[in-house]
């Protein structure tokens, strides 16, 4: 982590995040920053928990998608995703009066296909083994003039996700608090890059940590090495939302400068965090959305005596999996 | 429902609710008013969903308990409850530096006893069959000078719960909306009496409905008869938080004047509402807390084209029961 001022300007600034916040006002939910919860006692510090599962479409992805689509004039957009990005793009496009096409693997759960269609998008299925979703998406974009909405490696997407960090600062100030630390989950790195942009611009001394699942700690290892490294192929994780192969180019350029380091958690620690979010917070959190909380509860950073902002990033979890997590005791 | 102005003053006014809100500022969570959720489509109207499971101790009960205890000077308080009121009183007393004793049936789930003790209260167990909790509580109060914190039939408790209604109006105004209808669950009637006080003072044309489980529709029947009637004994319901034997005296005096009527739902409708709160809102809701949402989703009132405020009142639900509800499809 080097001082911010010494190097060339980053691709996303606080002003971009503020502009995104202005676009999202009255459109996105200003999700609550939960405080004074029973989890404080487990950590020995004060947790400020940003409950983004309560965002429209159930995850932060709506913010970045809306900001990116609002920034284009294209009459149509295309994206590839089987998860939260698909729903975020579908709803954002619908609200902005654009047609949306989502490229999704043919074996994606039917519920995800249905939800994306219910939000007004056309779903194009592809064969995960024999076809490339990027190639299909690029062809659709070329033929139809649709703008591609990338899941994370896009300044407008990063700025939109950064409104989570901006709200954390605003809401903490309303409580008269200043976070010492922030922990944010990290797949491709868009959410944490945006959050770190806002957090470190407004609170220069805050230390921002990426949280990742075991076997998918590409950002932690890339931060340690100072260059992007990929995950080994084939490692499974319960955190389906965080399985990007390597850090994004833009996101890593930001994260390399602004983050204090990476924290890694096991699936068992994630399941425990999901169960504690149920009993103590009453917020439904999906596995990938619980990684930052898991890192804090597992003591990967020392939160004692500190004010720690923690982002719960999404709540789109299969009911059967969730039921099993609740029954593990 | 008669015009408010014609009769004698009610025991709780908007000013009492505003005073409670001032006491609770920075102490209670200003829970979010969820809007633009996928449930709007099911109803054909616009739902504004007050997510009180995210309140401290997992239910609205903390608000009334804190307001009532802050209003006394007694060094100690006593209450009887095996549920949400117990935890609300325990935390409120602890924050206000008072000793708390909670009288709880000996067969209450161990987790509820433990949680109440963890919040700093002394738990006194009694035999549900042979002893009277009111008598035990009264004896403790007499011996120790403790103030009794009643679960609903107390003006300070009602005023505290009314801050839910006050926040609904404020948060709806922030969205540029005015609710036409409000639906609030009803056990003893404290939450809805407080909410109706604030809602009808600020929005005289709003129609406020009580929602109750089948077999425990004492308020619906009392409203229809114009006098308090009790529930038949022995009817079971999944809604353990709403099983008061009859409307409170004070609460019914208020509700008789301010409510538009009562709505009744089945356990199956409650379970469906809990499951939809999971998939669509990502908020954990207990059975009693889901009754108002169940009434709206089951079409007990016509929400088409209307703006409908709905209170989710609590989220303290047994994980095994919750898991079963999610797996019913």
Short mmCIF file of N, CA and C in Angstrom, two decimals, chain A residues 137-286:
data_model
loop_
_atom_site.label_atom_id
_atom_site.label_comp_id
_atom_site.label_asym_id
_atom_site.label_seq_id
_atom_site.Cartn_x
_atom_site.Cartn_y
_atom_site.Cartn_z
N UNK A 137 -21.30 -12.88 -26.70
CA UNK A 137 -21.68 -11.52 -26.30
C UNK A 137 -21.16 -10.48 -27.28
N UNK A 138 -19.91 -10.66 -27.72
CA UNK A 138 -19.31 -9.71 -28.65
C UNK A 138 -20.06 -9.72 -29.98
N UNK A 139 -20.46 -10.90 -30.44
CA UNK A 139 -21.22 -11.00 -31.68
C UNK A 139 -22.56 -10.28 -31.56
N UNK A 140 -23.24 -10.50 -30.46
CA UNK A 140 -24.53 -9.82 -30.24
C UNK A 140 -24.32 -8.30 -30.23
N UNK A 141 -23.27 -7.87 -29.56
CA UNK A 141 -23.00 -6.43 -29.48
C UNK A 141 -22.74 -5.85 -30.87
N UNK A 142 -21.96 -6.57 -31.66
CA UNK A 142 -21.60 -6.09 -32.99
C UNK A 142 -22.82 -6.01 -33.89
N UNK A 143 -23.62 -7.07 -33.87
CA UNK A 143 -24.79 -7.14 -34.75
C UNK A 143 -25.86 -6.12 -34.40
N UNK A 144 -26.07 -5.91 -33.10
CA UNK A 144 -27.25 -5.15 -32.67
C UNK A 144 -26.90 -3.75 -32.18
N UNK A 145 -25.60 -3.43 -32.12
CA UNK A 145 -25.23 -2.13 -31.57
C UNK A 145 -25.41 -2.03 -30.07
N UNK A 146 -25.51 -3.19 -29.43
CA UNK A 146 -25.67 -3.18 -27.96
C UNK A 146 -24.35 -2.88 -27.29
N UNK A 147 -24.41 -2.16 -26.18
CA UNK A 147 -23.21 -1.90 -25.37
C UNK A 147 -22.98 -3.06 -24.42
N UNK A 148 -21.73 -3.47 -24.30
CA UNK A 148 -21.39 -4.55 -23.36
C UNK A 148 -21.28 -3.97 -21.95
N UNK A 149 -21.94 -4.62 -21.00
CA UNK A 149 -21.82 -4.20 -19.59
C UNK A 149 -20.97 -5.25 -18.88
N UNK A 150 -19.71 -4.92 -18.64
CA UNK A 150 -18.80 -5.87 -18.01
C UNK A 150 -19.10 -6.00 -16.52
N UNK A 151 -18.80 -7.16 -15.95
CA UNK A 151 -19.16 -7.35 -14.53
C UNK A 151 -18.31 -6.52 -13.57
N UNK A 152 -17.06 -6.22 -13.95
CA UNK A 152 -16.25 -5.43 -13.00
C UNK A 152 -15.20 -4.55 -13.67
N UNK A 153 -14.67 -4.95 -14.81
CA UNK A 153 -13.52 -4.20 -15.33
C UNK A 153 -13.95 -3.04 -16.21
N UNK A 154 -14.65 -2.11 -15.62
CA UNK A 154 -15.23 -0.96 -16.32
C UNK A 154 -15.33 0.18 -15.31
N UNK A 155 -14.80 1.36 -15.64
CA UNK A 155 -14.80 2.46 -14.65
C UNK A 155 -16.20 2.83 -14.16
N UNK A 156 -17.20 2.80 -15.05
CA UNK A 156 -18.55 3.19 -14.63
C UNK A 156 -19.14 2.15 -13.68
N UNK A 157 -18.82 0.87 -13.92
CA UNK A 157 -19.29 -0.18 -13.01
C UNK A 157 -18.62 -0.02 -11.65
N UNK A 158 -17.32 0.19 -11.66
CA UNK A 158 -16.58 0.35 -10.40
C UNK A 158 -17.11 1.57 -9.63
N UNK A 159 -17.36 2.66 -10.34
CA UNK A 159 -17.87 3.87 -9.66
C UNK A 159 -19.24 3.60 -9.04
N UNK A 160 -20.09 2.85 -9.75
CA UNK A 160 -21.41 2.51 -9.20
C UNK A 160 -21.28 1.69 -7.94
N UNK A 161 -20.43 0.68 -7.96
CA UNK A 161 -20.24 -0.16 -6.75
C UNK A 161 -19.66 0.69 -5.62
N UNK A 162 -18.88 1.72 -5.99
CA UNK A 162 -18.27 2.57 -4.98
C UNK A 162 -19.28 3.33 -4.14
N UNK A 163 -20.51 3.45 -4.62
CA UNK A 163 -21.52 4.14 -3.81
C UNK A 163 -21.79 3.40 -2.50
N UNK A 164 -21.48 2.10 -2.47
CA UNK A 164 -21.56 1.36 -1.20
C UNK A 164 -20.59 1.97 -0.19
N UNK A 165 -19.37 2.24 -0.64
CA UNK A 165 -18.38 2.83 0.27
C UNK A 165 -18.74 4.25 0.68
N UNK A 166 -19.26 5.01 -0.27
CA UNK A 166 -19.68 6.39 0.03
C UNK A 166 -20.77 6.39 1.10
N UNK A 167 -21.75 5.50 0.95
CA UNK A 167 -22.83 5.43 1.93
C UNK A 167 -22.31 4.98 3.30
N UNK A 168 -21.34 4.09 3.30
CA UNK A 168 -20.77 3.66 4.59
C UNK A 168 -20.22 4.86 5.35
N UNK A 169 -19.48 5.71 4.65
CA UNK A 169 -18.91 6.89 5.32
C UNK A 169 -20.02 7.81 5.81
N UNK A 170 -20.99 8.08 4.93
CA UNK A 170 -22.10 8.97 5.32
C UNK A 170 -22.86 8.42 6.52
N UNK A 171 -23.18 7.13 6.46
CA UNK A 171 -23.99 6.54 7.53
C UNK A 171 -23.20 6.41 8.83
N UNK A 172 -21.90 6.14 8.72
CA UNK A 172 -21.07 6.10 9.93
C UNK A 172 -21.03 7.49 10.56
N UNK A 173 -20.90 8.52 9.73
CA UNK A 173 -20.87 9.89 10.26
C UNK A 173 -22.18 10.23 10.97
N UNK A 174 -23.30 9.76 10.41
CA UNK A 174 -24.60 9.99 11.08
C UNK A 174 -24.61 9.38 12.47
N UNK A 175 -23.85 8.31 12.65
CA UNK A 175 -23.75 7.66 13.97
C UNK A 175 -22.62 8.26 14.80
N UNK A 176 -21.92 9.22 14.23
CA UNK A 176 -20.80 9.83 14.95
C UNK A 176 -19.57 8.94 15.00
N UNK A 177 -19.42 8.07 14.02
CA UNK A 177 -18.33 7.09 14.03
C UNK A 177 -17.43 7.22 12.80
N UNK A 178 -16.18 6.83 12.96
CA UNK A 178 -15.23 6.80 11.85
C UNK A 178 -14.62 5.40 11.81
N UNK A 179 -14.86 4.64 10.74
CA UNK A 179 -14.29 3.29 10.67
C UNK A 179 -12.75 3.33 10.61
N UNK A 180 -12.13 2.43 11.37
CA UNK A 180 -10.68 2.24 11.29
C UNK A 180 -10.31 1.28 10.18
N UNK A 181 -11.17 0.29 9.98
CA UNK A 181 -10.92 -0.79 9.02
C UNK A 181 -12.18 -1.00 8.19
N UNK A 182 -12.00 -1.53 6.98
CA UNK A 182 -13.14 -1.99 6.19
C UNK A 182 -12.76 -3.32 5.56
N UNK A 183 -13.72 -4.24 5.52
CA UNK A 183 -13.50 -5.54 4.90
C UNK A 183 -14.60 -5.75 3.86
N UNK A 184 -14.19 -6.05 2.64
CA UNK A 184 -15.11 -6.17 1.51
C UNK A 184 -14.75 -7.42 0.73
N UNK A 185 -15.76 -8.18 0.30
CA UNK A 185 -15.47 -9.38 -0.46
C UNK A 185 -14.92 -9.01 -1.83
N UNK A 186 -14.28 -9.97 -2.46
CA UNK A 186 -13.57 -9.69 -3.71
C UNK A 186 -13.62 -10.90 -4.64
N UNK A 187 -14.26 -10.72 -5.81
CA UNK A 187 -14.22 -11.72 -6.88
C UNK A 187 -13.34 -11.12 -7.96
N UNK A 188 -13.96 -10.43 -8.93
CA UNK A 188 -13.18 -9.67 -9.91
C UNK A 188 -12.60 -8.39 -9.34
N UNK A 189 -13.19 -7.92 -8.24
CA UNK A 189 -12.61 -6.78 -7.54
C UNK A 189 -13.30 -5.45 -7.76
N UNK A 190 -14.45 -5.46 -8.44
CA UNK A 190 -15.12 -4.20 -8.73
C UNK A 190 -15.71 -3.54 -7.49
N UNK A 191 -16.35 -4.33 -6.64
CA UNK A 191 -16.96 -3.76 -5.44
C UNK A 191 -15.91 -3.14 -4.54
N UNK A 192 -14.84 -3.90 -4.30
CA UNK A 192 -13.84 -3.36 -3.36
C UNK A 192 -13.05 -2.21 -3.99
N UNK A 193 -12.82 -2.24 -5.29
CA UNK A 193 -12.12 -1.11 -5.92
C UNK A 193 -12.94 0.17 -5.78
N UNK A 194 -14.24 0.06 -6.03
CA UNK A 194 -15.11 1.23 -5.88
C UNK A 194 -15.19 1.69 -4.44
N UNK A 195 -15.39 0.73 -3.54
CA UNK A 195 -15.49 1.08 -2.11
C UNK A 195 -14.20 1.73 -1.62
N UNK A 196 -13.06 1.15 -2.00
CA UNK A 196 -11.78 1.69 -1.53
C UNK A 196 -11.55 3.09 -2.08
N UNK A 197 -12.01 3.33 -3.30
CA UNK A 197 -11.88 4.67 -3.88
C UNK A 197 -12.58 5.70 -3.00
N UNK A 198 -13.81 5.41 -2.62
CA UNK A 198 -14.56 6.35 -1.79
C UNK A 198 -14.01 6.39 -0.37
N UNK A 199 -13.75 5.22 0.20
CA UNK A 199 -13.34 5.16 1.61
C UNK A 199 -12.01 5.88 1.82
N UNK A 200 -11.03 5.61 0.95
CA UNK A 200 -9.70 6.18 1.20
C UNK A 200 -9.63 7.65 0.80
N UNK A 201 -10.52 8.08 -0.11
CA UNK A 201 -10.55 9.51 -0.42
C UNK A 201 -11.10 10.30 0.76
N UNK A 202 -12.10 9.73 1.43
CA UNK A 202 -12.77 10.45 2.52
C UNK A 202 -12.11 10.20 3.87
N UNK A 203 -11.53 9.03 4.04
CA UNK A 203 -10.89 8.64 5.30
C UNK A 203 -9.50 8.10 4.98
N UNK A 204 -8.54 8.97 4.76
CA UNK A 204 -7.23 8.51 4.24
C UNK A 204 -6.56 7.44 5.12
N UNK A 205 -6.88 7.41 6.41
CA UNK A 205 -6.19 6.46 7.28
C UNK A 205 -6.86 5.09 7.37
N UNK A 206 -8.02 4.93 6.76
CA UNK A 206 -8.71 3.65 6.88
C UNK A 206 -7.90 2.58 6.16
N UNK A 207 -7.91 1.38 6.73
CA UNK A 207 -7.25 0.24 6.09
C UNK A 207 -8.35 -0.66 5.51
N UNK A 208 -8.29 -0.88 4.20
CA UNK A 208 -9.32 -1.64 3.50
C UNK A 208 -8.75 -3.00 3.09
N UNK A 209 -9.45 -4.07 3.48
CA UNK A 209 -8.98 -5.43 3.20
C UNK A 209 -9.96 -6.15 2.27
N UNK A 210 -9.40 -6.91 1.32
CA UNK A 210 -10.20 -7.80 0.48
C UNK A 210 -10.39 -9.12 1.20
N UNK A 211 -11.59 -9.68 1.12
CA UNK A 211 -11.85 -11.01 1.67
C UNK A 211 -12.19 -11.95 0.53
N UNK A 212 -11.57 -13.13 0.54
CA UNK A 212 -11.76 -14.10 -0.54
C UNK A 212 -11.87 -15.52 0.02
N UNK A 213 -12.52 -16.40 -0.74
CA UNK A 213 -12.58 -17.81 -0.31
C UNK A 213 -11.28 -18.55 -0.65
N UNK A 214 -10.99 -19.56 0.14
CA UNK A 214 -9.82 -20.41 -0.11
C UNK A 214 -9.81 -20.94 -1.54
N UNK A 215 -8.64 -20.93 -2.15
CA UNK A 215 -8.52 -21.43 -3.52
C UNK A 215 -8.88 -20.38 -4.55
N UNK A 216 -9.44 -19.27 -4.10
CA UNK A 216 -9.82 -18.18 -5.00
C UNK A 216 -9.28 -16.86 -4.46
N UNK A 217 -8.09 -16.97 -3.88
CA UNK A 217 -7.47 -15.81 -3.23
C UNK A 217 -6.49 -15.12 -4.18
N UNK A 218 -6.91 -15.01 -5.43
CA UNK A 218 -6.05 -14.39 -6.43
C UNK A 218 -5.70 -12.94 -6.07
N UNK A 219 -6.63 -12.21 -5.52
CA UNK A 219 -6.31 -10.82 -5.18
C UNK A 219 -5.34 -10.76 -4.00
N UNK A 220 -5.54 -11.59 -2.99
CA UNK A 220 -4.60 -11.60 -1.85
C UNK A 220 -3.19 -11.90 -2.35
N UNK A 221 -3.06 -12.91 -3.20
CA UNK A 221 -1.73 -13.29 -3.68
C UNK A 221 -1.18 -12.25 -4.65
N UNK A 222 -2.06 -11.65 -5.44
CA UNK A 222 -1.60 -10.61 -6.37
C UNK A 222 -1.12 -9.38 -5.61
N UNK A 223 -1.84 -9.03 -4.55
CA UNK A 223 -1.40 -7.89 -3.73
C UNK A 223 -0.04 -8.18 -3.11
N UNK A 224 0.16 -9.40 -2.63
CA UNK A 224 1.43 -9.76 -2.00
C UNK A 224 2.57 -9.74 -3.03
N UNK A 225 2.27 -10.18 -4.26
CA UNK A 225 3.29 -10.25 -5.30
C UNK A 225 3.50 -8.93 -6.03
N UNK A 226 2.49 -8.04 -5.97
CA UNK A 226 2.59 -6.78 -6.70
C UNK A 226 2.24 -6.91 -8.17
N UNK A 227 1.73 -8.08 -8.57
CA UNK A 227 1.27 -8.24 -9.95
C UNK A 227 0.15 -9.28 -9.97
N UNK A 228 -0.62 -9.25 -11.06
CA UNK A 228 -1.78 -10.13 -11.12
C UNK A 228 -1.38 -11.59 -11.29
N UNK A 229 -1.90 -12.43 -10.43
CA UNK A 229 -1.72 -13.88 -10.60
C UNK A 229 -3.10 -14.53 -10.59
N UNK A 230 -3.23 -15.64 -11.32
CA UNK A 230 -4.53 -16.31 -11.46
C UNK A 230 -4.70 -17.38 -10.39
N UNK A 231 -5.94 -17.83 -10.24
CA UNK A 231 -6.22 -18.95 -9.35
C UNK A 231 -5.87 -20.25 -10.04
N UNK A 232 -5.46 -21.27 -9.26
CA UNK A 232 -5.31 -22.59 -9.87
C UNK A 232 -6.68 -23.06 -10.36
N UNK A 233 -6.74 -23.73 -11.50
CA UNK A 233 -8.05 -24.16 -12.00
C UNK A 233 -8.62 -25.30 -11.16
N UNK A 234 -9.95 -25.41 -11.16
CA UNK A 234 -10.61 -26.60 -10.61
C UNK A 234 -10.86 -26.60 -9.12
N UNK A 235 -10.51 -25.54 -8.40
CA UNK A 235 -10.79 -25.54 -6.96
C UNK A 235 -12.24 -25.14 -6.75
N UNK A 236 -12.97 -25.94 -5.98
CA UNK A 236 -14.38 -25.65 -5.74
C UNK A 236 -14.53 -24.76 -4.52
N UNK A 237 -15.63 -24.01 -4.49
CA UNK A 237 -15.94 -23.18 -3.33
C UNK A 237 -17.45 -23.01 -3.28
N UNK A 238 -17.97 -22.86 -2.08
CA UNK A 238 -19.39 -22.58 -1.91
C UNK A 238 -19.73 -21.18 -2.42
N UNK A 239 -18.70 -20.32 -2.59
CA UNK A 239 -18.93 -18.90 -2.91
C UNK A 239 -19.03 -18.69 -4.41
N UNK A 240 -20.15 -19.10 -5.00
CA UNK A 240 -20.29 -19.05 -6.45
C UNK A 240 -20.19 -17.64 -7.02
N UNK A 241 -20.44 -16.62 -6.19
CA UNK A 241 -20.41 -15.25 -6.71
C UNK A 241 -18.99 -14.69 -6.83
N UNK A 242 -18.01 -15.40 -6.32
CA UNK A 242 -16.65 -14.84 -6.22
C UNK A 242 -15.61 -15.62 -7.01
N UNK A 243 -16.04 -16.31 -8.07
CA UNK A 243 -15.13 -17.23 -8.73
C UNK A 243 -14.50 -16.67 -10.00
N UNK A 244 -14.13 -15.41 -10.02
CA UNK A 244 -13.39 -14.85 -11.17
C UNK A 244 -12.01 -15.52 -11.22
N UNK A 245 -11.48 -15.75 -12.44
CA UNK A 245 -10.22 -16.49 -12.56
C UNK A 245 -9.01 -15.71 -12.06
N UNK A 246 -9.05 -14.39 -12.16
CA UNK A 246 -7.90 -13.56 -11.74
C UNK A 246 -8.41 -12.14 -11.53
N UNK A 247 -7.63 -11.30 -10.89
CA UNK A 247 -8.08 -9.91 -10.69
C UNK A 247 -8.28 -9.22 -12.03
N UNK A 248 -9.23 -8.30 -12.10
CA UNK A 248 -9.40 -7.49 -13.29
C UNK A 248 -8.21 -6.56 -13.48
N UNK A 249 -8.07 -6.08 -14.72
CA UNK A 249 -6.94 -5.20 -15.00
C UNK A 249 -7.12 -3.85 -14.32
N UNK A 250 -8.28 -3.23 -14.57
CA UNK A 250 -8.56 -1.94 -13.94
C UNK A 250 -8.72 -2.07 -12.44
N UNK A 251 -9.45 -3.10 -12.03
CA UNK A 251 -9.71 -3.23 -10.59
C UNK A 251 -8.40 -3.46 -9.84
N UNK A 252 -7.50 -4.24 -10.42
CA UNK A 252 -6.24 -4.47 -9.70
C UNK A 252 -5.36 -3.23 -9.68
N UNK A 253 -5.44 -2.44 -10.76
CA UNK A 253 -4.67 -1.18 -10.77
C UNK A 253 -5.10 -0.30 -9.60
N UNK A 254 -6.37 -0.34 -9.31
CA UNK A 254 -6.89 0.45 -8.17
C UNK A 254 -6.55 -0.25 -6.85
N UNK A 255 -6.86 -1.54 -6.78
CA UNK A 255 -6.72 -2.26 -5.51
C UNK A 255 -5.26 -2.34 -5.05
N UNK A 256 -4.36 -2.46 -6.01
CA UNK A 256 -2.93 -2.50 -5.68
C UNK A 256 -2.51 -1.24 -4.93
N UNK A 257 -3.13 -0.12 -5.29
CA UNK A 257 -2.75 1.15 -4.67
C UNK A 257 -3.50 1.41 -3.36
N UNK A 258 -4.72 0.93 -3.28
CA UNK A 258 -5.57 1.38 -2.16
C UNK A 258 -5.78 0.36 -1.05
N UNK A 259 -5.51 -0.92 -1.32
CA UNK A 259 -5.83 -1.93 -0.29
C UNK A 259 -4.65 -2.19 0.64
N UNK A 260 -5.02 -2.61 1.86
CA UNK A 260 -4.01 -2.94 2.87
C UNK A 260 -3.61 -4.41 2.80
N UNK A 261 -4.40 -5.24 2.11
CA UNK A 261 -4.06 -6.66 2.01
C UNK A 261 -5.29 -7.51 1.78
N UNK A 262 -5.08 -8.82 1.73
CA UNK A 262 -6.17 -9.76 1.47
C UNK A 262 -6.32 -10.76 2.61
N UNK A 263 -7.56 -11.15 2.89
CA UNK A 263 -7.88 -12.10 3.95
C UNK A 263 -8.56 -13.30 3.30
N UNK A 264 -8.28 -14.51 3.77
CA UNK A 264 -8.79 -15.71 3.13
C UNK A 264 -9.56 -16.54 4.15
N UNK A 265 -10.73 -17.04 3.73
CA UNK A 265 -11.57 -17.83 4.64
C UNK A 265 -11.97 -19.16 4.01
N UNK A 266 -12.29 -20.11 4.87
CA UNK A 266 -12.73 -21.44 4.42
C UNK A 266 -14.24 -21.45 4.21
N UNK A 267 -14.72 -22.46 3.48
CA UNK A 267 -16.16 -22.62 3.32
C UNK A 267 -16.86 -22.77 4.66
N UNK A 268 -16.24 -23.48 5.60
CA UNK A 268 -16.87 -23.67 6.91
C UNK A 268 -17.03 -22.33 7.63
N UNK A 269 -16.04 -21.48 7.49
CA UNK A 269 -16.14 -20.15 8.12
C UNK A 269 -17.23 -19.30 7.46
N UNK A 270 -17.39 -19.47 6.15
CA UNK A 270 -18.45 -18.76 5.44
C UNK A 270 -19.82 -19.24 5.92
N UNK A 271 -19.98 -20.55 6.07
CA UNK A 271 -21.27 -21.10 6.51
C UNK A 271 -21.61 -20.59 7.90
N UNK A 272 -20.62 -20.51 8.77
CA UNK A 272 -20.87 -20.01 10.12
C UNK A 272 -21.31 -18.54 10.08
N UNK A 273 -20.68 -17.77 9.21
CA UNK A 273 -21.05 -16.35 9.09
C UNK A 273 -22.48 -16.20 8.57
N UNK A 274 -22.86 -17.07 7.60
CA UNK A 274 -24.24 -17.02 7.10
C UNK A 274 -25.22 -17.32 8.23
N UNK A 275 -24.90 -18.31 9.06
CA UNK A 275 -25.80 -18.69 10.15
C UNK A 275 -25.89 -17.58 11.19
N UNK A 276 -24.75 -16.92 11.47
CA UNK A 276 -24.79 -15.82 12.44
C UNK A 276 -25.52 -14.60 11.87
N UNK A 277 -25.44 -14.38 10.58
CA UNK A 277 -26.22 -13.29 9.98
C UNK A 277 -27.71 -13.58 10.11
N UNK A 278 -28.08 -14.87 10.05
CA UNK A 278 -29.48 -15.26 10.26
C UNK A 278 -29.91 -15.01 11.71
N UNK A 279 -29.14 -15.53 12.66
CA UNK A 279 -29.61 -15.45 14.05
C UNK A 279 -29.46 -14.05 14.63
N UNK A 280 -28.39 -13.35 14.26
CA UNK A 280 -28.08 -12.09 14.94
C UNK A 280 -28.45 -10.85 14.14
N UNK A 281 -28.50 -10.95 12.81
CA UNK A 281 -28.77 -9.76 11.99
C UNK A 281 -30.11 -9.83 11.29
N UNK A 282 -30.63 -11.04 11.10
CA UNK A 282 -31.90 -11.27 10.38
C UNK A 282 -31.78 -10.87 8.91
N UNK A 283 -30.57 -10.94 8.39
CA UNK A 283 -30.34 -10.66 6.98
C UNK A 283 -29.93 -11.96 6.29
N UNK A 284 -30.60 -12.26 5.17
CA UNK A 284 -30.25 -13.43 4.37
C UNK A 284 -29.00 -13.09 3.55
N UNK A 285 -27.95 -13.87 3.72
CA UNK A 285 -26.70 -13.60 3.00
C UNK A 285 -26.29 -14.85 2.24
N UNK A 286 -25.91 -14.69 0.99
CA UNK A 286 -25.42 -15.81 0.20
C UNK A 286 -23.95 -16.07 0.56
#
